[in-house]
Amino acid sequence: METFHNIGTSTDWIVMVIYFLAIMSFGTYFGRYTKDTSDFFFGGRRFSWWLITMSIVATGVGSHSFVKYSAKGFEHGFSSSMTYLNDWFFVPFFMFGWLPIIVYSKVRSIPEYFEKRFNPSARFLATILLLFYMIGYIGIGFLTLGKAVIPMLPESFQIFGSIVDITLMRAIIVIAIITGIYITFGGQTAVIFTDLLQGFILLFAGFLLFILGITYVGGGQEFWDLLPLTWKLPLADFNEPSSFNFVGIFWQDAVAGSVGFLFMNQGLLMRFMACKSVNEGRKAATINILFVLPLSAIVVGNAGWLGKAMSVMDPGIVSPNTSPDEIFVVVASIVTSPGIFGFIMAALTAALMSTVDTLINATAAIFVNDVYRPIMKYLKKKYDNNKQKDKQELFAARITSIAITAAGVLSVLAFIQFPTVYEAHGYFHSTLTPPLVVAIFMGVFWKRFTPAGVITTFLGGVVLMILGARFPEVFISPFDHGIEMNPDRPYSYIRAFYNLIVCVGVGVFVTVTTVIQKNIASTIKSNKNSKSIMWVLSVFTGVVYLLAILGFSSLQFIFPVFIIVLVPIIVTYYSDYDEESSTKGLTVYSINEAKLAFKGSKVNEKLGETVEVNFFVSDHEQDEVMFSKNDLLKLGAEVGDLVYLSDKRKWLGGLKSIHSKIGKPHNEDGKVYLSEDQIDHGLFDKGKMLIAEKEM
C-alpha cells in the first residue's frame, strides 16, 4: 500500500502547536478545581447533561473513529457507518439498568461492583481483566494517534549532527508525553472541560472537511455519481467479504464492542458518574443517541467516501492503493488550504487525545480504588484525617496516571502488526471484552447469577476462548454464518460471537446447576478430611488451568471440562453467598432499594421547584445545609433529604456546586447556611446567588 510523509506545511504545524498549547493550558487551568480523589476521578459528581454530552462526543468520536471509519468508508462506502450506530441497540439497557445501579450504589469502579454483587474474588479477577482491557484501549488510541500524525512528519530529521529516523513508536512516545501532562494534573474536571472544547472543534472540522470535499469534486450530484453502486448501500452484505460483513459487524462491533463500550469502559462510566444526577445522565445518553451519533457517523466516515470519489475521478489525485489508515490525512490535505489543514489535523488529534486522556484517568481510578486502597487497608495504613488521606490518594492517582501512560505506549506493540486500526480494534474487542461483558450484563439483569457463575465465566470462558483461537476450524467454524475463513485472521469477526457464546454458556450452566454444587460442597464439608480434599482439588484445578492457558498438553480439549466442573465447587465451598442481601440495589429488579441505600433513608418522591438562595457561613461540622421552612416547602423537601446546590450561572455547567443533606431548618427565607469546607469544595463566589434543587 502507498504511504505518505511530509504532508502539510509549516503553517499547519504552527496551527497544531498553538492548538496543543491551548489545550494543555486549558486542562492545566482546570486542575485547580481538583481538590480530592472525588474531583480527580468523578469531577465531584456535579456536572449538567450538556457538558457530559459533549464529553461523550469527544470520547466516543475520538476513540480512533476518524481513522478507523474513514478507512472503512474508503474500502466499503456508506455501510461503514453501520459500525458506528450499534449503540442504538443497547443504550436503553444502559440508561435504565446499569446507569442507576452504578450511581445509586456509590461504586467508584466496575470491580467494586463485582465485590458488592458477588465477592472479593470476583472483584480481584474483574480488576485484572479490566486493567488489561483499559491499557489495551489506551494502546489502540496511541496507535491511532501515531498513524494519524506520521503522514505529516518527514522520514527523518537531523539533530546535533545526527540523523534520527521518525518511526511510529517514537511519534507515539512524544504524543504520550503531551497527553499525560494535563491529564496527570487536571483529573476528570480538566478532561470534561477540554472535551467540551474538543467536541465542538471536531464536529465543526468534520463537517467542514465534508463541505470542502464535495466542493472539490464538483458538488453533491457529482460526488454521488462518482461512487460505485455498492458504495451507496447503507448496510454491508450479509456474510461477505470475510473482512467486512453485516453478521460479523453485528457480533464484533455491536455486541462485543458497543456493549463493552457502554458497560465496561470505565472512562465512559466516569463521565456519567460526573453527572449531578441519574436523570441528567439519562438526558446526556438520550441526546447523544438521537442526535449526536448520526451526525458523528457522517463526521468520522466522510473522508473515506470522499477519498473513494476522488480515486474514481482521478487516480492520480488519490491512488486506489492508498493505505486506508492514511486516507483521512490524504483527503484533508488535498481539499484544504495551508492552515485549514492544520486546523483539521488539530481536530483529529483532539478527538483522539480526548479518548486517551479519558482512558488514562479511568484506569488510574481502577488502580487506586481496586489495588492501592485494598493494599493500604491490608497494611493498616493510618491517616491523621480525611484531608491527609485524600492528599495521598490524589498523589497516588497522579503517579499512577504516568505509569499507565507508559504501559499504554508499551501495549501498542501488541497491535502494531495489524494492517489497519479497524482490524486491531476488532481483534481487541473480540478477545478482551466477552468475559466482562457477559459477567456485567448477567449480573445486572439476572438475579440468580452467582459468584460461582461469574468466576467460572471469567476462568472457564477465557480457557474456551483460547482453545477457539488455537483451533478455529474446530470450535469457531460451527458459528461462521457462512463466512469464509481468512487464513491470515481466522474468523476474525466470528471469533467475537464464539467468545460471547462460550462465556454465556459457562455462566448459565454453572448458575442453573447451583443446587448440585451446594450438595457436593456440603458433602465435602461433612467429611473430616474436607480441608485436605479441597486443597488437593484447588491445586489440581490451578495446574489444569495453567496447562490449558499455556497449551502444554494433548489433554487441552478436556481441561475446560475440569475447570467448569471444579471451579464452581471450590467457589461454593469457600464462599458464603446470600442472594437476597447480595443483590439488593445491585440488579435491575432492585433499583428502588438502591435509591434507599443511596439516600440512607426513605426516598421523598414529592415534586418541588428550584429555589434561589444566598449562602452564608455556619460553624456546623456535619455535612448538612440549612434552609428556611418556607424554602423547604418550595423544594418539596424534608430534613434528611439530599439537595444539589449550584452557582446560578448555568453556563458553568455545575462546575461550582455541591451535594449535601438538608439539616434543621431556620426562619430566614432566601438564605442557606453552609460550612467553610462546603463553600471551599463548591468553589462558591461571595455575593453570587445559588440554585437549590432536591435530588431524586
XYZ file of C-alpha atoms in Angstrom:
696
model
C 0.000 0.000 0.000
C 1.071 3.553 -0.689
C 2.159 5.559 2.370
C 2.986 9.260 2.754
C 5.358 11.661 4.530
C 5.768 15.448 4.749
C 2.098 16.196 4.122
C 1.298 19.751 5.195
C 3.224 22.982 5.588
C 4.931 24.925 8.350
C 1.724 26.949 8.712
C -0.160 23.757 9.523
C 2.368 22.804 12.171
C 2.159 26.272 13.731
C -1.629 25.913 13.951
C -1.299 22.477 15.548
C 1.323 23.600 18.052
C -0.843 26.571 19.065
C -3.756 24.212 19.492
C -1.794 21.792 21.670
C -0.515 24.606 23.857
C -4.062 25.919 24.228
C -5.396 22.510 25.219
C -2.605 21.898 27.700
C -3.169 25.330 29.246
C -6.916 24.772 29.320
C -6.556 21.415 31.030
C -3.940 22.599 33.494
C -6.121 25.601 34.402
C -8.965 23.353 35.466
C -6.564 21.316 37.542
C -7.001 23.935 40.263
C -10.572 22.730 40.744
C -9.331 19.270 41.712
C -9.232 19.101 45.496
C -9.617 15.376 46.214
C -9.967 11.994 44.528
C -13.694 12.533 44.014
C -12.849 15.588 41.925
C -9.938 13.854 40.174
C -11.937 10.822 39.070
C -15.582 11.939 39.030
C -15.490 15.728 38.854
C -17.294 15.869 42.207
C -20.434 14.338 40.597
C -21.611 17.839 39.789
C -21.989 18.461 36.032
C -25.024 19.167 33.831
C -26.154 16.926 30.981
C -24.922 19.181 28.159
C -21.347 19.136 29.456
C -21.420 15.368 29.751
C -22.967 15.018 26.280
C -20.126 16.929 24.646
C -17.603 14.991 26.686
C -19.149 11.720 25.477
C -18.967 13.035 21.907
C -15.277 13.808 22.238
C -14.610 10.458 23.904
C -16.695 8.330 21.541
C -15.824 10.085 18.299
C -12.231 10.375 19.345
C -11.979 6.676 20.032
C -9.915 6.064 16.876
C -13.101 6.873 14.938
C -11.767 9.319 12.347
C -9.030 6.968 11.208
C -10.994 3.732 11.631
C -14.240 4.728 9.911
C -12.586 6.789 7.208
C -10.612 3.649 6.362
C -13.761 1.527 6.161
C -15.559 4.268 4.207
C -12.727 4.243 1.666
C -12.888 0.456 1.365
C -16.686 -0.090 1.512
C -18.613 3.189 1.307
C -21.650 4.285 3.329
C -22.018 0.880 5.009
C -19.073 1.887 7.191
C -21.479 3.960 9.275
C -23.371 0.874 10.474
C -20.446 0.001 12.706
C -20.877 3.374 14.390
C -24.596 3.251 15.120
C -24.698 -0.005 17.070
C -25.154 1.856 20.334
C -28.832 2.344 19.411
C -29.487 -1.297 20.308
C -28.071 -1.190 23.798
C -28.360 2.343 25.188
C -31.814 1.621 26.770
C -30.265 -1.254 28.777
C -27.589 1.150 29.930
C -29.936 4.048 30.770
C -32.440 2.086 32.824
C -30.281 -0.726 34.115
C -26.574 -0.136 34.507
C -26.536 3.690 34.943
C -28.819 3.955 38.015
C -27.120 0.978 39.633
C -23.587 2.381 39.400
C -24.739 5.809 40.615
C -27.003 4.757 43.483
C -24.667 2.017 44.706
C -21.917 4.668 45.008
C -19.323 2.380 43.430
C -16.139 4.057 42.285
C -15.192 1.386 39.784
C -16.559 -1.626 37.930
C -14.531 -4.137 40.006
C -16.022 -2.635 43.170
C -19.467 -3.510 41.792
C -18.338 -7.122 41.434
C -17.368 -7.285 45.101
C -20.691 -5.844 46.232
C -22.681 -8.041 43.850
C -20.624 -11.250 44.289
C -17.462 -11.472 46.426
C -13.838 -10.189 46.741
C -12.520 -12.929 44.427
C -14.820 -11.712 41.644
C -13.510 -8.196 42.227
C -9.905 -9.410 42.008
C -10.436 -11.169 38.673
C -12.506 -8.277 37.301
C -9.701 -5.874 38.226
C -7.127 -7.904 36.279
C -9.331 -8.253 33.207
C -10.399 -4.620 33.271
C -6.850 -3.305 33.626
C -5.833 -5.365 30.588
C -8.835 -4.011 28.704
C -8.245 -0.370 29.623
C -4.490 -0.408 28.991
C -5.105 -2.155 25.659
C -7.663 0.523 24.784
C -5.094 3.209 25.573
C -2.653 1.389 23.296
C -5.196 1.425 20.445
C -5.634 5.164 20.994
C -1.895 5.838 20.884
C -1.536 3.643 17.777
C -4.228 5.641 16.015
C -2.662 8.942 17.034
C 0.677 7.782 15.695
C -0.789 6.646 12.377
C -2.614 9.967 12.023
C 0.477 12.077 12.624
C 3.112 10.028 10.757
C 1.999 11.163 7.244
C 2.686 14.771 8.278
C 6.192 14.047 9.507
C 9.398 13.654 7.494
C 11.035 10.265 7.304
C 13.902 11.604 9.411
C 15.408 14.785 10.791
C 18.839 15.987 11.852
C 19.668 16.923 15.437
C 23.134 17.788 16.738
C 24.658 16.397 13.559
C 22.922 13.028 13.815
C 20.129 11.679 11.605
C 17.139 10.499 13.630
C 14.564 8.329 11.855
C 10.953 9.105 12.671
C 9.235 5.861 13.480
C 5.694 5.154 14.546
C 6.739 4.277 18.102
C 8.839 7.442 18.509
C 5.908 9.576 17.377
C 3.647 7.763 19.850
C 6.065 8.390 22.740
C 6.050 12.159 22.079
C 2.250 12.178 21.853
C 2.016 10.237 25.110
C 4.126 12.843 26.907
C 1.891 15.688 25.685
C -1.300 13.836 26.620
C -0.003 12.836 30.012
C 0.792 16.372 31.168
C -2.708 17.773 31.507
C -4.428 14.518 32.495
C -1.934 13.965 35.313
C -2.534 17.335 36.880
C -6.089 18.130 35.828
C -8.113 14.986 36.512
C -11.737 14.488 35.475
C -12.701 18.164 35.644
C -9.895 19.040 33.217
C -10.901 16.170 30.962
C -14.554 17.228 30.819
C -13.819 20.859 30.030
C -11.128 20.086 27.455
C -13.582 17.607 25.916
C -16.198 20.366 25.717
C -13.826 22.415 23.594
C -12.585 19.458 21.587
C -16.074 18.079 20.963
C -17.205 21.289 19.252
C -13.973 21.539 17.273
C -14.067 18.006 15.910
C -17.739 18.197 14.869
C -17.128 21.507 13.120
C -13.932 20.268 11.477
C -15.573 17.053 10.284
C -18.419 18.860 8.568
C -16.029 21.487 7.202
C -13.986 18.723 5.581
C -17.137 17.181 4.065
C -18.277 20.501 2.569
C -14.812 21.277 1.178
C -14.512 17.768 -0.248
C -17.885 17.859 -2.027
C -16.979 21.269 -3.449
C -13.645 19.868 -4.637
C -15.243 17.045 -6.672
C -17.784 19.417 -8.241
C -20.853 19.286 -5.997
C -23.236 16.868 -4.323
C -24.557 15.237 -7.506
C -21.046 14.740 -8.883
C -19.937 13.228 -5.573
C -22.884 10.812 -5.643
C -22.306 9.826 -9.291
C -18.610 9.118 -8.687
C -19.329 6.489 -6.031
C -19.768 2.885 -7.215
C -23.222 1.397 -6.603
C -22.041 -0.870 -3.776
C -20.530 2.157 -2.006
C -24.012 3.736 -1.793
C -25.600 0.894 0.188
C -26.333 1.681 3.864
C -25.640 -1.892 5.029
C -22.829 -4.335 4.302
C -23.502 -7.672 2.600
C -24.815 -10.381 4.933
C -21.778 -12.663 5.135
C -19.174 -11.489 2.626
C -16.450 -10.448 2.266
C -14.824 -12.110 5.268
C -13.200 -8.789 6.217
C -16.403 -6.665 6.321
C -19.908 -8.137 6.514
C -23.205 -7.486 8.296
C -23.117 -10.551 10.540
C -19.552 -10.004 11.616
C -20.062 -6.306 12.244
C -23.020 -7.073 14.492
C -21.234 -9.601 16.689
C -17.882 -7.866 16.855
C -18.779 -4.177 16.810
C -22.349 -4.145 18.156
C -22.326 -6.770 20.886
C -18.690 -7.170 21.927
C -17.815 -3.575 21.010
C -20.823 -1.398 21.867
C -21.890 -3.338 24.955
C -18.272 -3.328 26.073
C -18.049 0.436 25.497
C -21.274 1.135 27.412
C -20.944 -1.345 30.274
C -17.244 -1.877 30.959
C -15.493 1.229 29.681
C -14.601 2.863 32.978
C -13.823 6.085 31.138
C -17.342 6.394 29.758
C -18.906 5.407 33.080
C -16.905 8.083 34.863
C -18.446 10.627 32.514
C -21.887 9.578 33.679
C -20.718 9.367 37.292
C -19.705 13.022 36.945
C -23.355 13.963 36.250
C -25.174 15.675 39.054
C -27.963 13.044 38.939
C -29.178 9.902 37.186
C -31.733 11.920 35.222
C -29.000 14.230 33.932
C -27.082 11.154 32.811
C -30.140 9.822 31.003
C -30.592 13.182 29.263
C -26.979 13.062 28.096
C -27.380 9.487 26.797
C -30.664 10.307 25.019
C -29.374 13.435 23.273
C -26.232 11.579 22.286
C -28.015 8.586 20.768
C -30.820 10.515 18.996
C -28.953 13.496 17.630
C -25.215 13.425 18.109
C -24.422 9.872 16.962
C -25.991 10.230 13.477
C -24.060 13.484 12.997
C -20.900 11.871 14.298
C -21.263 8.955 11.862
C -21.075 11.458 8.987
C -18.199 13.344 10.593
C -15.965 10.295 11.067
C -16.704 8.498 7.804
C -16.905 11.197 5.155
C -13.163 11.405 4.411
C -13.271 7.791 3.261
C -16.263 8.407 0.987
C -14.572 11.473 -0.457
C -11.354 9.535 -0.974
C -13.166 6.876 -2.964
C -14.912 9.507 -5.122
C -11.558 11.220 -5.798
C -9.855 7.936 -6.695
C -12.598 7.278 -9.284
C -12.409 10.852 -10.596
C -8.624 10.830 -10.955
C -6.404 8.024 -9.570
C -3.528 10.456 -9.832
C -5.059 12.588 -7.075
C -5.903 9.735 -4.702
C -4.447 6.351 -5.517
C -6.788 3.377 -5.046
C -3.832 1.731 -3.286
C -3.611 4.422 -0.598
C -3.251 2.956 2.885
C -6.805 3.072 4.359
C -5.499 4.316 7.716
C -3.963 7.350 5.976
C -6.931 8.281 3.791
C -8.252 10.879 6.240
C -4.968 12.780 6.252
C -4.562 12.471 2.488
C -8.064 13.757 1.679
C -7.803 16.578 4.209
C -4.502 17.736 2.691
C -5.992 17.783 -0.822
C -9.243 19.679 -0.206
C -7.959 22.251 2.305
C -5.510 25.130 2.185
C -2.481 25.586 4.468
C -3.611 26.472 7.969
C -7.041 24.915 7.431
C -5.339 21.552 7.039
C -3.533 22.200 10.311
C -6.846 23.010 11.954
C -8.406 19.777 10.611
C -5.478 17.745 11.876
C -5.662 19.514 15.216
C -9.309 18.419 15.399
C -8.338 14.833 14.602
C -5.653 14.725 17.236
C -8.037 16.471 19.627
C -10.586 13.728 19.142
C -8.044 11.009 19.714
C -6.430 12.725 22.687
C -9.823 13.200 24.343
C -10.300 9.436 24.328
C -6.810 8.633 25.521
C -6.947 11.157 28.365
C -10.270 9.693 29.489
C -8.915 6.155 29.482
C -5.773 7.106 31.408
C -7.858 8.861 34.056
C -10.257 5.913 34.259
C -7.513 3.305 34.546
C -5.902 5.314 37.332
C -9.293 5.287 39.087
C -9.434 1.495 38.870
C -5.879 1.125 40.151
C -6.351 3.480 43.105
C -9.758 2.097 44.054
C -9.138 -1.604 43.474
C -5.408 -2.033 44.037
C -3.982 0.875 46.070
C -6.798 1.162 48.632
C -7.038 -2.592 49.352
C -3.257 -2.709 49.817
C -3.357 0.270 52.209
C -6.210 -1.390 54.075
C -4.256 -4.641 54.310
C -1.187 -2.758 55.590
C -3.485 -0.981 58.088
C -2.327 2.416 56.891
C -3.489 5.147 59.266
C -4.213 8.786 58.395
C -4.422 11.786 60.693
C -7.595 12.969 58.947
C -9.573 12.598 55.712
C -7.737 15.506 54.092
C -4.417 13.724 54.522
C -5.932 10.525 53.095
C -7.321 12.398 50.079
C -3.987 14.147 49.530
C -2.044 10.876 49.488
C -4.595 9.137 47.265
C -4.558 12.072 44.865
C -0.770 11.858 44.681
C -1.039 8.102 44.048
C -3.596 8.779 41.304
C -1.280 11.198 39.529
C 1.724 8.866 39.754
C -0.480 6.025 38.510
C -1.577 8.143 35.541
C 2.065 8.495 34.493
C 2.695 4.755 34.855
C -0.461 3.858 32.928
C 0.500 6.229 30.112
C 3.804 4.348 29.816
C 2.005 0.966 29.919
C -0.347 2.162 27.180
C 2.616 3.031 24.973
C 4.091 -0.450 25.514
C 0.749 -2.104 24.692
C 0.936 -0.574 21.206
C 3.411 -3.346 20.393
C 0.576 -5.891 20.626
C -1.438 -4.133 17.893
C 1.164 -2.662 15.565
C 1.245 -5.850 13.457
C -2.324 -5.365 12.174
C -2.687 -3.747 8.730
C -5.372 -1.257 9.879
C -6.619 0.248 13.113
C -10.040 -1.262 12.424
C -8.631 -4.785 12.407
C -6.538 -4.131 15.504
C -9.525 -2.751 17.360
C -11.794 -5.576 16.171
C -9.329 -8.176 17.443
C -9.087 -6.260 20.709
C -12.872 -6.287 21.217
C -13.228 -9.925 20.209
C -10.620 -11.216 22.642
C -10.778 -8.956 25.697
C -14.388 -7.866 26.186
C -16.547 -11.065 26.175
C -15.915 -12.361 29.749
C -16.504 -8.976 31.377
C -19.376 -8.014 29.045
C -21.205 -11.248 29.850
C -20.440 -11.029 33.590
C -21.701 -7.453 33.936
C -24.785 -7.963 31.784
C -25.841 -11.157 33.550
C -25.049 -9.688 36.963
C -27.301 -6.691 36.314
C -30.175 -8.420 34.524
C -30.204 -11.900 36.122
C -30.738 -12.007 39.861
C -29.853 -15.715 40.115
C -26.344 -15.234 38.723
C -23.970 -16.476 41.438
C -20.325 -15.929 42.486
C -19.545 -19.413 41.195
C -21.171 -18.432 37.890
C -19.236 -15.193 37.450
C -15.833 -16.599 38.494
C -16.229 -19.635 36.236
C -17.304 -17.318 33.420
C -14.019 -15.464 33.878
C -11.804 -18.556 34.159
C -13.637 -21.124 32.060
C -14.644 -18.578 29.447
C -11.033 -17.484 28.954
C -9.866 -21.098 28.552
C -12.523 -21.831 25.926
C -11.685 -18.581 24.131
C -8.001 -19.562 23.968
C -8.940 -23.018 22.731
C -11.077 -21.449 19.990
C -8.172 -19.229 18.937
C -5.863 -22.293 18.672
C -8.338 -24.451 16.755
C -10.714 -22.091 14.912
C -11.631 -24.683 12.316
C -12.924 -26.960 15.100
C -14.533 -24.572 17.602
C -15.398 -21.364 15.718
C -16.394 -22.705 12.286
C -19.830 -24.005 13.505
C -20.737 -20.364 14.214
C -19.427 -18.881 10.956
C -22.824 -17.945 9.377
C -21.394 -18.966 6.029
C -18.473 -16.542 6.268
C -15.351 -17.847 4.563
C -12.361 -18.269 6.847
C -9.469 -15.903 6.207
C -6.271 -17.937 6.791
C -4.362 -14.834 7.930
C -7.008 -13.808 10.503
C -9.134 -16.936 11.115
C -12.752 -15.924 11.664
C -11.722 -12.502 12.959
C -15.372 -11.387 13.204
C -16.995 -14.633 14.313
C -14.358 -15.035 16.982
C -16.379 -12.433 18.927
C -19.595 -14.442 18.514
C -17.921 -17.665 19.613
C -16.309 -15.996 22.632
C -19.612 -14.453 23.722
C -21.460 -17.751 23.315
C -18.992 -19.802 25.370
C -18.915 -17.185 28.158
C -22.721 -17.047 28.298
C -22.889 -20.835 28.144
C -20.490 -21.262 31.054
C -22.295 -18.661 33.183
C -25.751 -20.128 32.536
C -24.636 -23.744 33.049
C -22.948 -23.023 36.365
C -25.859 -20.912 37.648
C -28.612 -23.428 36.815
C -26.614 -26.221 38.477
C -26.152 -24.273 41.724
C -28.052 -26.854 43.780
C -25.712 -29.642 42.632
C -22.664 -27.555 43.553
C -24.084 -26.823 47.010
C -24.798 -30.509 47.607
C -21.265 -31.533 46.597
C -19.731 -28.738 48.721
C -21.888 -29.798 51.716
C -20.831 -33.424 51.281
C -17.167 -32.408 51.285
C -17.669 -30.209 54.356
C -19.169 -33.140 56.238
C -16.003 -35.173 55.620
C -13.402 -34.978 58.373
C -10.696 -34.531 55.722
C -12.566 -31.717 53.959
C -9.680 -29.237 54.105
C -7.240 -31.698 52.567
C -9.740 -32.657 49.871
C -10.292 -29.005 48.951
C -6.571 -28.304 48.992
C -5.954 -31.123 46.511
C -8.892 -30.012 44.312
C -7.711 -26.388 44.327
C -4.099 -27.281 43.435
C -5.243 -29.708 40.728
C -7.573 -27.071 39.232
C -4.809 -24.463 39.292
C -2.390 -26.787 37.487
C -5.043 -27.728 34.926
C -5.808 -24.051 34.343
C -2.164 -23.175 33.728
C -1.738 -26.121 31.354
C -4.900 -25.086 29.483
C -3.712 -21.492 29.147
C -0.217 -22.475 28.024
C -1.362 -25.363 25.821
C 1.358 -27.739 27.027
C -0.715 -30.903 26.970
C -2.597 -33.037 24.456
C -5.401 -33.117 27.020
C -6.217 -29.429 26.481
C -9.576 -30.408 24.920
C -10.609 -31.982 28.224
C -9.188 -29.303 30.546
C -12.126 -26.875 30.126
C -14.460 -29.578 31.444
C -12.393 -29.904 34.630
C -12.380 -26.135 35.109
C -16.127 -25.681 34.508
C -16.946 -28.534 36.901
C -14.388 -27.954 39.671
C -14.202 -24.136 39.933
C -17.918 -23.767 40.926
C -17.496 -26.399 43.645
C -14.390 -24.665 45.025
C -16.064 -21.232 44.986
C -19.245 -22.589 46.596
C -17.219 -24.347 49.299
C -15.241 -21.270 50.315
C -17.857 -18.537 49.816
C -20.857 -17.647 51.931
C -23.305 -16.154 49.449
C -26.771 -14.864 50.269
C -28.693 -13.965 47.122
C -31.181 -11.649 48.839
C -28.626 -9.406 50.549
C -26.049 -9.534 47.735
C -28.453 -8.466 45.012
C -30.116 -5.680 46.986
C -29.826 -2.493 44.965
C -27.419 -4.163 42.533
C -29.745 -5.608 39.892
C -32.278 -4.023 37.579
C -35.011 -5.509 39.767
C -33.898 -3.659 42.895
C -33.230 -0.088 41.785
C -35.750 1.281 44.299
C -33.729 -0.395 47.052
C -30.620 1.203 45.566
C -32.264 4.624 45.906
C -32.971 3.951 49.571
C -29.357 2.933 50.177
C -28.103 5.972 48.251
C -30.024 8.385 50.460
C -29.766 6.361 53.644
C -33.464 6.733 54.431
C -36.905 6.659 52.800
C -36.906 8.404 49.433
C -39.029 11.528 49.191
C -40.689 11.457 45.748
C -42.622 14.704 46.305
C -42.250 17.117 43.388
C -40.893 20.571 44.122
C -39.287 23.526 42.394
C -35.836 25.086 42.329
C -35.120 27.848 44.819
C -32.714 30.778 44.593
C -30.778 31.452 47.786
C -27.890 33.469 49.160
C -25.287 31.466 51.079
C -23.849 32.277 54.483
C -21.194 30.649 56.633
C -22.173 28.488 59.560
C -19.840 26.853 62.063
C -21.618 23.470 62.000
C -19.431 20.438 61.390
C -21.914 17.986 59.880
C -22.200 17.591 56.126
C -25.534 19.404 56.116
C -27.018 22.613 54.756
C -29.798 24.611 56.410
C -32.722 26.192 54.533
C -35.732 28.108 55.811
C -39.005 26.255 56.417
C -40.683 28.086 53.513
C -37.827 27.286 51.134
C -38.106 23.614 52.091
C -41.806 23.712 51.204
C -40.965 25.158 47.786
C -38.331 22.465 47.257
C -40.765 19.746 48.317
C -38.028 18.644 50.683
C -37.755 17.446 54.259
C -34.949 17.226 56.806
C -32.627 14.403 55.747
C -33.330 14.754 52.028
C -30.486 15.213 49.572
C -30.019 18.556 47.833
C -27.916 19.864 44.968
C -26.621 23.439 45.310
C -25.021 25.158 42.341
C -23.971 28.573 41.130
C -26.861 30.340 39.391
C -24.770 30.830 36.234
C -25.924 27.857 34.132
C -23.128 28.246 31.600
C -20.764 26.917 34.269
C -22.459 23.541 33.850
C -22.284 22.755 37.559
C -18.567 23.479 37.987
C -19.357 25.402 41.165
C -21.676 23.092 43.094
C -22.048 20.596 45.934
C -24.299 17.747 47.030
C -25.393 17.673 50.643
C -28.053 16.639 53.122
C -30.700 19.003 54.470
C -30.378 19.775 58.162
C -32.531 21.562 60.746
C -34.482 24.465 59.152
C -34.476 28.123 60.186
C -36.838 31.074 59.555
C -34.775 33.277 57.191
C -36.232 32.879 53.684
C -33.803 33.023 50.778
C -30.813 32.031 52.917
C -28.858 28.783 53.118
C -26.171 28.135 55.718
C -23.063 26.209 54.667
C -19.820 25.227 56.364
C -16.460 26.671 55.319
C -15.489 23.271 53.838
C -18.681 23.158 51.755
C -18.085 26.643 50.381
C -14.479 25.763 49.584
C -15.385 22.472 47.887
C -18.231 24.089 45.963
C -15.931 26.883 44.756
C -18.725 29.352 45.512
C -18.095 33.061 44.894
C -19.166 35.540 47.552
C -22.184 37.585 46.526
C -23.292 35.076 43.855
C -26.738 33.512 44.129
C -27.135 29.745 44.334
C -29.803 27.448 42.893
C -31.091 24.657 45.112
C -32.946 21.571 43.888
C -33.965 18.433 45.718
C -32.371 15.213 44.490
C -34.377 12.157 43.436
